[in-house]
Amino acid sequence: MAAYGAATSLKNTIHRIPQSSCISLVSPSPQILQPAYEEMDRLQSVLLKLDDTGCSKIRTKVNAADERIKEAVWEFEDLLESHVLHQILQQLESERDNLSFSVDLQSLQHRVDCFVEMVKMMDEEYIIEMENMPEEEGEPISSRIDFGGIKPKMVGLSDEFQKARDDLLKDKNYSIMGMAGIGKTTLARHIFEDPSIQSHFEFRAWVRVGRKCESNELLRCVLAQVDSNAYQNLTQGDDDVAELVRILKESLKDKKCLIVLDDVEVAYGLTNCFQDKNIVGRIRFLLTSRQSIGDPKGGSERVRFLNEEESKELLGEKVFGEEGFPPQLEELGEKIAKKREGLPLMIVTVAELLSKADKTPEYWIEVLVKQRSPVFVDAFNQISEVFFPSYDYLPQYLKMFFLDIGAFPPYNDFNIFTLNIMLSAEGFLEPIGEESCLENLSSWYHLVLDTSHEDEYWFWDRSYRVHSCWQHVCEEE
């Protein structure tokens, strides 16, 4: 997954060696490295093609090919740097005051040629794997329209709930956005089941979209909830979008319908099938997404983290029920909740683990003070599967940038100046610049906590930070 960053690093190394004021390359050394530089340019172009593939594609084999390319590029970069350093050290030993070094790369000619040929073959392998990525299997309609189990209690977010509900009652579309695990689906579900929403919309439909949901599948999901008779009369081959829209139009008649699209990757492709002039005025959408997909004709909300009191309330309720913490565990419970940095999914996951363990002050103190508490590590590992796709489907140029941010210690802020020095040293900086990368990761992908939303964060010092859950994912990757 880091081949693009490795190619960037090698290009920067090749560029910097002849640019150094202390190094003089013996001719024809500069020309020897040029094919490797050009091949890295070509490699980056090949890797960028992955960004144009759909999110429904399974990337397992492509990621494995990416890993092999990364290892090959890094191995060559190590060879190149070691070769240059060895010659510099030899000259330092013979003349300690020497500040200008002559470097000859002619002995690397064969290794460069072999490396270029190897990368070309790996490029071809990567392209083949990319072109043959299997589609994620479609889910049964029953699993898409069933949001399952007892409605979870919503802690906090009452203002966000009211704003979204009021916009929908004014017949506006609404988008709920935010990082994985922050409670978007829970908020949407409470809106979906609110009595005023139920009375305003004669029909309601809930569709869990995920990474793969075609327009005809979406229409079938809506029909199954709006008009079960019409849905049951569909034959297996009734996948024509125009025909499904016609049936839905007849089912709706002149009544209003709210459609919740949960966990949406790309909204415009799905909602286009509802643009028929006879139904477009009757349907309103409530969308949840990890990315910024706000509808210009409707409202949107970036879901905030829970505050300290809300975090404590959620943890206490999940471990002990509505009565909350017993007196001897209340202070410890508050500290454990605070370390989860306001993320509901992490709080709930830790609560599930704590509820199965000893509920004693001694054990909870151990959970708090241990550097890598098994409770926290187990919770991180459990939710990593939920988080990982947000990283996996980042554009190539952002992946290494984001992983480097994750190198900072958990529960610590970072600043752009320090990050810029680190990325420059690693050779990962791209022309787009670190500030643009941070802006994209924060505002579009909701992966970095930044100063533009400082009123939402009580657990940090108003700089930049990666949530501890993301820091764990980056560290593992």
Short mmCIF file of C-alpha atoms in Angstrom, two decimals:
data_model
loop_
_atom_site.label_atom_id
_atom_site.label_comp_id
_atom_site.label_asym_id
_atom_site.label_seq_id
_atom_site.Cartn_x
_atom_site.Cartn_y
_atom_site.Cartn_z
CA MET A 1 0.00 0.00 0.00
CA ALA A 2 3.07 2.23 0.28
CA ALA A 3 4.62 1.72 -3.16
CA TYR A 4 3.65 5.24 -4.25
CA GLY A 5 5.46 6.72 -1.23
CA ALA A 6 8.48 4.50 -1.88
CA ALA A 7 8.65 5.70 -5.50
CA THR A 8 8.42 9.32 -4.32
CA SER A 9 11.23 8.74 -1.82
CA LEU A 10 13.53 7.15 -4.42
CA LYS A 11 12.87 9.95 -6.91
CA ASN A 12 13.80 12.51 -4.25
CA THR A 13 16.97 10.59 -3.37
CA ILE A 14 18.04 10.40 -7.01
CA HIS A 15 17.30 14.10 -7.41
CA ARG A 16 19.15 15.18 -4.25
CA ILE A 17 22.44 13.32 -4.74
CA PRO A 18 23.68 15.46 -7.68
CA GLN A 19 22.11 18.58 -6.13
CA SER A 20 24.25 18.29 -2.99
CA SER A 21 26.93 20.97 -2.70
CA CYS A 22 29.22 18.40 -1.04
CA ILE A 23 29.00 15.72 -3.73
CA SER A 24 30.58 15.72 -7.16
CA LEU A 25 29.39 12.87 -9.40
CA VAL A 26 31.99 11.31 -11.67
CA SER A 27 30.79 11.21 -15.28
CA PRO A 28 28.73 9.38 -16.50
CA SER A 29 27.18 8.80 -13.05
CA PRO A 30 24.30 11.31 -13.48
CA GLN A 31 23.05 9.49 -16.56
CA ILE A 32 23.22 6.07 -14.88
CA LEU A 33 20.41 6.92 -12.45
CA GLN A 34 18.14 8.63 -14.99
CA PRO A 35 16.38 5.40 -16.13
CA ALA A 36 15.54 4.58 -12.51
CA TYR A 37 14.10 8.08 -12.01
CA GLU A 38 12.00 7.80 -15.17
CA GLU A 39 10.79 4.35 -14.14
CA MET A 40 9.62 5.74 -10.79
CA ASP A 41 7.67 8.40 -12.69
CA ARG A 42 6.06 5.68 -14.76
CA LEU A 43 5.42 3.56 -11.67
CA GLN A 44 3.60 6.42 -9.95
CA SER A 45 1.37 6.85 -13.03
CA VAL A 46 0.53 3.15 -12.91
CA LEU A 47 -0.22 3.22 -9.18
CA LEU A 48 -2.46 6.28 -9.54
CA LYS A 49 -4.78 4.31 -11.80
CA LEU A 50 -6.04 2.52 -8.72
CA ASP A 51 -7.66 5.77 -7.57
CA ASP A 52 -10.01 5.60 -10.56
CA THR A 53 -11.35 2.14 -9.68
CA GLY A 54 -14.62 1.71 -7.84
CA CYS A 55 -14.80 1.25 -4.09
CA SER A 56 -16.64 -2.04 -4.66
CA LYS A 57 -13.49 -3.72 -5.95
CA ILE A 58 -11.66 -6.13 -3.64
CA ARG A 59 -8.03 -5.03 -3.42
CA THR A 60 -6.37 -7.97 -1.66
CA LYS A 61 -4.14 -9.06 -4.57
CA VAL A 62 -3.46 -5.49 -5.69
CA ASN A 63 -2.32 -4.60 -2.18
CA ALA A 64 -0.02 -7.63 -2.14
CA ALA A 65 1.50 -6.52 -5.47
CA ASP A 66 1.89 -3.01 -4.05
CA GLU A 67 3.77 -4.45 -1.09
CA ARG A 68 6.20 -6.35 -3.33
CA ILE A 69 6.89 -3.22 -5.38
CA LYS A 70 7.48 -1.18 -2.24
CA GLU A 71 10.02 -3.69 -0.91
CA ALA A 72 11.90 -3.74 -4.23
CA VAL A 73 12.05 0.07 -4.43
CA TRP A 74 13.19 0.45 -0.84
CA GLU A 75 15.85 -2.23 -1.30
CA PHE A 76 17.26 -0.36 -4.30
CA GLU A 77 17.16 2.97 -2.46
CA ASP A 78 19.06 1.38 0.44
CA LEU A 79 21.63 0.06 -2.03
CA LEU A 80 22.06 3.48 -3.64
CA GLU A 81 22.40 5.36 -0.35
CA SER A 82 24.83 2.77 1.05
CA HIS A 83 26.94 2.97 -2.10
CA VAL A 84 27.19 6.77 -1.86
CA LEU A 85 27.83 6.71 1.89
CA HIS A 86 30.56 4.07 1.57
CA GLN A 87 32.51 6.25 -0.86
CA ILE A 88 32.09 9.32 1.35
CA LEU A 89 33.32 7.44 4.44
CA GLN A 90 36.38 6.18 2.57
CA GLN A 91 37.32 9.76 1.66
CA LEU A 92 36.68 10.97 5.22
CA GLU A 93 39.08 8.35 6.57
CA SER A 94 41.85 9.52 4.28
CA GLU A 95 41.23 13.25 4.74
CA ARG A 96 39.27 14.29 7.84
CA ASP A 97 38.82 17.94 6.84
CA ASN A 98 37.43 17.07 3.43
CA LEU A 99 33.98 18.63 2.82
CA SER A 100 33.71 17.78 -0.86
CA PHE A 101 33.32 14.21 -2.02
CA SER A 102 33.68 12.54 -5.37
CA VAL A 103 31.13 9.77 -5.99
CA ASP A 104 31.28 7.24 -8.83
CA LEU A 105 28.12 5.29 -9.63
CA GLN A 106 29.42 3.36 -12.64
CA SER A 107 29.61 0.10 -10.69
CA LEU A 108 25.84 0.37 -10.13
CA GLN A 109 25.06 0.35 -13.86
CA HIS A 110 24.11 -3.33 -13.94
CA ARG A 111 22.06 -3.08 -10.72
CA VAL A 112 20.17 -0.08 -12.10
CA ASP A 113 19.38 -1.92 -15.34
CA CYS A 114 18.18 -4.99 -13.44
CA PHE A 115 16.10 -2.83 -11.09
CA VAL A 116 14.42 -0.99 -13.96
CA GLU A 117 13.55 -4.25 -15.73
CA MET A 118 12.24 -5.79 -12.53
CA VAL A 119 9.99 -2.81 -11.79
CA LYS A 120 8.63 -2.89 -15.33
CA MET A 121 7.62 -6.53 -14.82
CA MET A 122 6.09 -5.68 -11.47
CA ASP A 123 4.20 -2.80 -13.11
CA GLU A 124 2.68 -5.26 -15.55
CA GLU A 125 1.76 -7.64 -12.74
CA TYR A 126 0.17 -4.75 -10.83
CA ILE A 127 -1.86 -3.66 -13.87
CA ILE A 128 -3.09 -7.24 -14.43
CA GLU A 129 -4.15 -7.57 -10.80
CA MET A 130 -5.83 -4.15 -10.93
CA GLU A 131 -7.74 -4.99 -14.11
CA ASN A 132 -8.89 -8.29 -12.64
CA MET A 133 -9.96 -7.11 -9.20
CA PRO A 134 -13.11 -9.04 -8.31
CA GLU A 135 -16.27 -7.18 -7.45
CA GLU A 136 -17.37 -7.33 -3.85
CA GLU A 137 -20.30 -9.72 -3.64
CA GLY A 138 -23.68 -8.11 -3.34
CA GLU A 139 -25.52 -8.49 -0.07
CA PRO A 140 -29.05 -9.87 0.25
CA ILE A 141 -31.66 -7.16 0.38
CA SER A 142 -32.76 -8.35 3.81
CA SER A 143 -29.35 -7.40 5.26
CA ARG A 144 -29.36 -3.98 3.59
CA ILE A 145 -32.74 -2.92 4.93
CA ASP A 146 -32.40 -4.43 8.40
CA PHE A 147 -30.52 -2.15 10.76
CA GLY A 148 -30.83 -4.89 13.34
CA GLY A 149 -31.51 -5.31 16.99
CA ILE A 150 -32.62 -2.83 19.62
CA LYS A 151 -32.28 0.84 18.78
CA PRO A 152 -29.12 2.03 20.57
CA LYS A 153 -29.47 4.88 23.01
CA MET A 154 -28.12 8.14 21.63
CA VAL A 155 -25.88 9.96 24.09
CA GLY A 156 -25.42 13.65 23.36
CA LEU A 157 -25.98 15.03 19.83
CA SER A 158 -29.40 16.45 20.69
CA ASP A 159 -28.64 19.69 18.82
CA GLU A 160 -27.44 17.73 15.78
CA PHE A 161 -30.56 15.57 15.94
CA GLN A 162 -32.89 18.57 16.03
CA LYS A 163 -31.11 20.36 13.18
CA ALA A 164 -31.27 17.34 10.88
CA ARG A 165 -34.86 16.55 11.77
CA ASP A 166 -35.98 20.15 11.22
CA ASP A 167 -34.36 20.30 7.78
CA LEU A 168 -36.06 17.07 6.71
CA LEU A 169 -39.42 18.36 8.00
CA LYS A 170 -38.82 21.41 5.78
CA ASP A 171 -38.44 18.97 2.87
CA LYS A 172 -34.69 19.40 2.52
CA ASN A 173 -32.14 16.66 2.01
CA TYR A 174 -29.58 16.16 4.77
CA SER A 175 -26.10 14.64 5.03
CA ILE A 176 -24.46 13.34 8.21
CA MET A 177 -20.67 13.08 7.93
CA GLY A 178 -17.75 12.10 10.11
CA MET A 179 -15.05 9.55 10.82
CA ALA A 180 -15.79 5.87 11.30
CA GLY A 181 -17.31 4.94 14.64
CA ILE A 182 -18.44 8.44 15.59
CA GLY A 183 -22.16 7.63 15.67
CA LYS A 184 -23.51 8.66 12.26
CA THR A 185 -25.74 5.59 11.89
CA THR A 186 -27.07 5.88 15.45
CA LEU A 187 -27.99 9.53 14.85
CA ALA A 188 -29.65 8.68 11.53
CA ARG A 189 -31.63 5.88 13.09
CA HIS A 190 -33.03 8.12 15.81
CA ILE A 191 -34.08 10.62 13.16
CA PHE A 192 -35.59 7.84 11.01
CA GLU A 193 -37.72 6.60 13.93
CA ASP A 194 -38.70 9.99 15.34
CA PRO A 195 -42.52 10.33 15.60
CA SER A 196 -42.60 13.69 13.79
CA ILE A 197 -40.62 12.20 10.89
CA GLN A 198 -42.95 9.19 10.77
CA SER A 199 -46.01 11.43 10.57
CA HIS A 200 -44.46 13.76 7.97
CA PHE A 201 -43.38 10.99 5.58
CA GLU A 202 -45.99 8.42 4.67
CA PHE A 203 -43.21 6.10 3.48
CA ARG A 204 -39.74 5.54 4.88
CA ALA A 205 -36.97 3.29 3.60
CA TRP A 206 -33.57 2.46 5.05
CA VAL A 207 -30.75 1.15 2.82
CA ARG A 208 -27.27 0.29 4.06
CA VAL A 209 -25.20 1.12 1.00
CA GLY A 210 -21.61 0.20 1.85
CA ARG A 211 -19.07 0.02 -0.97
CA LYS A 212 -21.22 -1.86 -3.48
CA CYS A 213 -24.83 -1.01 -4.24
CA GLU A 214 -26.06 -0.60 -7.80
CA SER A 215 -28.99 1.65 -8.69
CA ASN A 216 -31.30 -1.27 -9.46
CA GLU A 217 -30.40 -2.91 -6.15
CA LEU A 218 -31.10 0.34 -4.32
CA LEU A 219 -34.51 0.66 -6.00
CA ARG A 220 -35.37 -2.91 -5.05
CA CYS A 221 -34.44 -2.18 -1.42
CA VAL A 222 -36.69 0.88 -1.39
CA LEU A 223 -39.59 -0.99 -3.04
CA ALA A 224 -39.32 -3.81 -0.50
CA GLN A 225 -40.08 -1.28 2.26
CA VAL A 226 -42.50 1.01 0.42
CA ASP A 227 -44.67 -1.55 -1.38
CA SER A 228 -44.06 -5.16 -0.38
CA ASN A 229 -46.68 -6.45 -2.85
CA ALA A 230 -45.01 -4.73 -5.80
CA TYR A 231 -41.63 -6.00 -4.61
CA GLN A 232 -42.85 -9.58 -4.29
CA ASN A 233 -44.28 -9.44 -7.84
CA LEU A 234 -40.87 -8.55 -9.25
CA THR A 235 -39.20 -11.36 -11.15
CA GLN A 236 -35.53 -12.18 -10.77
CA GLY A 237 -34.77 -10.47 -14.07
CA ASP A 238 -36.53 -7.19 -13.22
CA ASP A 239 -33.34 -5.12 -13.01
CA ASP A 240 -34.19 -2.39 -15.51
CA VAL A 241 -33.80 0.90 -13.67
CA ALA A 242 -36.45 2.74 -15.71
CA GLU A 243 -39.00 -0.01 -15.01
CA LEU A 244 -38.18 -0.07 -11.29
CA VAL A 245 -38.56 3.73 -11.15
CA ARG A 246 -41.97 3.41 -12.87
CA ILE A 247 -43.11 0.84 -10.30
CA LEU A 248 -41.86 3.00 -7.44
CA LYS A 249 -43.65 6.03 -8.88
CA GLU A 250 -46.93 4.10 -8.90
CA SER A 251 -46.34 2.89 -5.36
CA LEU A 252 -45.64 6.35 -3.99
CA LYS A 253 -48.56 8.04 -5.77
CA ASP A 254 -48.65 11.54 -4.24
CA LYS A 255 -47.13 10.61 -0.89
CA LYS A 256 -43.83 11.68 0.60
CA CYS A 257 -40.97 9.25 1.15
CA LEU A 258 -37.81 9.53 3.25
CA ILE A 259 -34.91 7.38 2.07
CA VAL A 260 -31.93 6.88 4.37
CA LEU A 261 -28.74 5.90 2.55
CA ASP A 262 -26.40 4.67 5.26
CA ASP A 263 -22.60 4.49 4.82
CA VAL A 264 -22.43 6.06 1.38
CA GLU A 265 -19.15 6.28 -0.54
CA VAL A 266 -20.37 8.20 -3.62
CA ALA A 267 -23.81 9.77 -3.42
CA TYR A 268 -24.45 11.26 -6.85
CA GLY A 269 -24.41 7.95 -8.73
CA LEU A 270 -27.07 6.46 -6.49
CA THR A 271 -29.47 9.36 -6.22
CA ASN A 272 -29.51 9.93 -10.00
CA CYS A 273 -31.99 7.09 -10.42
CA PHE A 274 -34.55 9.10 -8.43
CA GLN A 275 -34.47 12.12 -10.76
CA ASP A 276 -37.74 11.28 -12.54
CA LYS A 277 -39.72 14.56 -12.50
CA ASN A 278 -42.81 12.77 -11.20
CA ILE A 279 -41.13 11.49 -8.02
CA VAL A 280 -38.22 13.84 -7.42
CA GLY A 281 -40.40 16.25 -5.43
CA ARG A 282 -41.74 13.52 -3.18
CA ILE A 283 -38.48 11.91 -2.06
CA ARG A 284 -36.06 13.28 0.50
CA PHE A 285 -32.69 11.78 1.37
CA LEU A 286 -30.86 11.42 4.65
CA LEU A 287 -27.28 10.30 3.93
CA THR A 288 -24.47 9.15 6.21
CA SER A 289 -20.89 9.04 4.97
CA ARG A 290 -17.27 9.00 6.13
CA GLN A 291 -16.53 11.61 3.48
CA SER A 292 -17.85 15.12 2.88
CA ILE A 293 -20.77 14.68 0.49
CA GLY A 294 -22.99 17.58 1.45
CA ASP A 295 -25.94 18.27 -0.85
CA PRO A 296 -25.88 21.93 -1.99
CA LYS A 297 -29.69 21.86 -1.93
CA GLY A 298 -29.83 20.56 1.63
CA GLY A 299 -28.19 20.73 5.02
CA SER A 300 -25.24 18.80 6.40
CA GLU A 301 -23.63 18.07 9.73
CA ARG A 302 -20.16 16.89 10.73
CA VAL A 303 -20.83 14.71 13.76
CA ARG A 304 -18.83 15.82 16.78
CA PHE A 305 -17.08 13.69 19.38
CA LEU A 306 -18.77 13.10 22.71
CA ASN A 307 -17.70 15.41 25.51
CA GLU A 308 -16.27 14.19 28.83
CA GLU A 309 -19.62 13.87 30.59
CA GLU A 310 -21.25 12.13 27.63
CA SER A 311 -18.31 9.72 27.31
CA LYS A 312 -18.55 8.83 30.98
CA GLU A 313 -22.31 8.35 30.73
CA LEU A 314 -22.03 6.03 27.72
CA LEU A 315 -19.28 3.89 29.27
CA GLY A 316 -21.09 3.62 32.60
CA GLU A 317 -24.37 2.64 30.99
CA LYS A 318 -22.78 0.01 28.74
CA VAL A 319 -20.94 -1.63 31.65
CA PHE A 320 -23.46 -1.28 34.47
CA GLY A 321 -26.79 -0.38 32.90
CA GLU A 322 -28.82 2.75 33.48
CA GLU A 323 -27.66 3.08 37.09
CA GLY A 324 -24.14 3.84 35.88
CA PHE A 325 -20.89 3.46 37.80
CA PRO A 326 -20.82 2.32 41.42
CA PRO A 327 -19.14 4.93 43.67
CA GLN A 328 -15.83 3.02 43.96
CA LEU A 329 -15.39 2.91 40.16
CA GLU A 330 -16.81 6.28 39.11
CA GLU A 331 -13.53 8.24 39.08
CA LEU A 332 -11.66 5.40 37.34
CA GLY A 333 -14.48 5.02 34.83
CA GLU A 334 -14.30 8.72 34.04
CA LYS A 335 -10.55 8.45 33.36
CA ILE A 336 -10.98 5.36 31.17
CA ALA A 337 -13.73 7.08 29.19
CA LYS A 338 -11.56 10.17 28.74
CA LYS A 339 -8.74 8.09 27.19
CA ARG A 340 -11.15 6.99 24.46
CA GLU A 341 -11.23 10.59 23.18
CA GLY A 342 -14.96 10.89 22.67
CA LEU A 343 -15.38 8.17 20.02
CA PRO A 344 -18.60 6.22 20.71
CA LEU A 345 -17.55 3.00 18.93
CA MET A 346 -14.33 2.81 20.97
CA ILE A 347 -16.16 3.56 24.22
CA VAL A 348 -18.75 0.84 23.54
CA THR A 349 -16.06 -1.69 22.55
CA VAL A 350 -14.03 -1.00 25.71
CA ALA A 351 -17.25 -1.25 27.75
CA GLU A 352 -18.00 -4.70 26.32
CA LEU A 353 -14.52 -5.89 27.33
CA LEU A 354 -14.74 -4.33 30.80
CA SER A 355 -18.15 -5.86 31.43
CA LYS A 356 -16.63 -9.35 31.02
CA ALA A 357 -13.66 -8.66 33.32
CA ASP A 358 -13.20 -8.03 37.05
CA LYS A 359 -15.13 -4.97 38.13
CA THR A 360 -12.69 -4.05 40.86
CA PRO A 361 -10.69 -0.84 41.41
CA GLU A 362 -7.44 -2.87 41.26
CA TYR A 363 -8.17 -4.20 37.78
CA TRP A 364 -9.41 -0.85 36.44
CA ILE A 365 -6.28 0.89 37.77
CA GLU A 366 -4.20 -1.70 35.91
CA VAL A 367 -6.17 -0.96 32.71
CA LEU A 368 -5.43 2.74 33.11
CA VAL A 369 -1.74 2.69 33.99
CA LYS A 370 -0.44 -0.15 31.82
CA GLN A 371 1.40 1.23 28.79
CA ARG A 372 -0.33 -1.15 26.36
CA SER A 373 -3.35 -2.31 28.29
CA PRO A 374 -4.79 -5.56 26.83
CA VAL A 375 -8.26 -4.03 27.09
CA PHE A 376 -7.36 -1.05 24.94
CA VAL A 377 -5.27 -3.11 22.49
CA ASP A 378 -8.08 -5.65 22.08
CA ALA A 379 -10.55 -2.83 21.50
CA PHE A 380 -8.26 -1.22 18.90
CA ASN A 381 -7.88 -4.54 17.11
CA GLN A 382 -11.61 -5.20 17.11
CA ILE A 383 -12.52 -1.90 15.50
CA SER A 384 -9.57 -1.76 13.08
CA GLU A 385 -11.65 -3.70 10.57
CA VAL A 386 -14.20 -0.88 10.62
CA PHE A 387 -11.53 1.80 10.23
CA PHE A 388 -9.20 0.20 7.68
CA PRO A 389 -11.29 0.79 4.50
CA SER A 390 -11.12 4.55 5.13
CA TYR A 391 -7.33 4.26 4.74
CA ASP A 392 -7.35 1.57 2.04
CA TYR A 393 -9.39 3.75 -0.33
CA LEU A 394 -7.45 6.97 0.21
CA PRO A 395 -5.85 8.45 -2.92
CA GLN A 396 -2.31 7.16 -3.38
CA TYR A 397 -0.63 10.51 -2.68
CA LEU A 398 -2.25 10.70 0.78
CA LYS A 399 -1.42 7.22 2.08
CA MET A 400 2.22 7.68 3.07
CA PHE A 401 1.46 11.18 4.30
CA PHE A 402 -1.23 9.80 6.61
CA LEU A 403 0.90 6.87 7.80
CA ASP A 404 3.68 9.30 8.75
CA ILE A 405 1.23 11.31 10.84
CA GLY A 406 0.47 8.07 12.66
CA ALA A 407 4.14 7.82 13.67
CA PHE A 408 3.53 10.48 16.32
CA PRO A 409 2.84 9.07 19.81
CA PRO A 410 -0.83 8.47 20.71
CA TYR A 411 -2.64 11.22 22.62
CA ASN A 412 -0.17 13.81 21.30
CA ASP A 413 -0.59 16.74 18.94
CA PHE A 414 1.70 17.62 16.07
CA ASN A 415 2.36 20.84 14.19
CA ILE A 416 2.84 21.42 10.48
CA PHE A 417 6.44 22.60 10.90
CA THR A 418 7.54 19.36 12.61
CA LEU A 419 5.59 17.25 10.14
CA ASN A 420 7.15 19.12 7.21
CA ILE A 421 10.67 18.42 8.52
CA MET A 422 9.88 14.75 9.02
CA LEU A 423 8.29 14.28 5.60
CA SER A 424 11.15 16.12 3.91
CA ALA A 425 13.69 13.90 5.67
CA GLU A 426 11.80 10.79 4.58
CA GLY A 427 11.44 12.12 1.04
CA PHE A 428 7.66 11.74 1.00
CA LEU A 429 6.68 15.35 0.26
CA GLU A 430 4.76 15.75 -2.99
CA PRO A 431 4.23 19.00 -4.95
CA ILE A 432 0.71 19.34 -3.53
CA GLY A 433 2.27 20.32 -0.17
CA GLU A 434 1.64 19.25 3.39
CA GLU A 435 -1.03 21.86 4.15
CA SER A 436 -3.21 20.72 1.23
CA CYS A 437 -2.80 17.10 2.33
CA LEU A 438 -3.83 17.97 5.87
CA GLU A 439 -6.83 19.92 4.59
CA ASN A 440 -7.99 16.95 2.50
CA LEU A 441 -7.48 14.46 5.33
CA SER A 442 -9.36 16.69 7.74
CA SER A 443 -12.17 18.35 5.82
CA TRP A 444 -12.87 15.71 3.17
CA TYR A 445 -11.94 12.37 4.74
CA HIS A 446 -12.36 13.28 8.45
CA LEU A 447 -9.15 11.45 9.44
CA VAL A 448 -7.21 14.33 11.03
CA LEU A 449 -8.49 16.53 13.85
CA ASP A 450 -7.63 20.13 13.11
CA THR A 451 -7.96 23.63 14.50
CA SER A 452 -10.91 24.57 12.27
CA HIS A 453 -13.16 22.41 14.49
CA GLU A 454 -11.47 23.15 17.80
CA ASP A 455 -14.78 23.70 19.58
CA GLU A 456 -15.55 19.99 19.11
CA TYR A 457 -12.44 18.65 20.83
CA TRP A 458 -11.89 18.76 24.57
CA PHE A 459 -9.09 16.16 24.68
CA TRP A 460 -6.28 17.98 22.92
CA ASP A 461 -4.33 21.25 22.74
CA ARG A 462 -5.80 22.84 19.63
CA SER A 463 -3.08 21.85 17.19
CA TYR A 464 -3.32 18.85 14.86
CA ARG A 465 -3.89 15.28 15.97
CA VAL A 466 -4.75 11.81 14.77
CA HIS A 467 -7.29 10.07 16.97
CA SER A 468 -5.71 7.27 19.03
CA CYS A 469 -7.78 4.70 17.08
CA TRP A 470 -6.26 5.93 13.83
CA GLN A 471 -2.81 6.11 15.39
CA HIS A 472 -3.13 2.38 16.14
CA VAL A 473 -4.19 1.57 12.55
CA CYS A 474 -1.27 3.61 11.14
CA GLU A 475 1.20 2.00 13.52
CA GLU A 476 0.05 -1.51 12.55
CA GLU A 477 0.12 -0.68 8.83
#
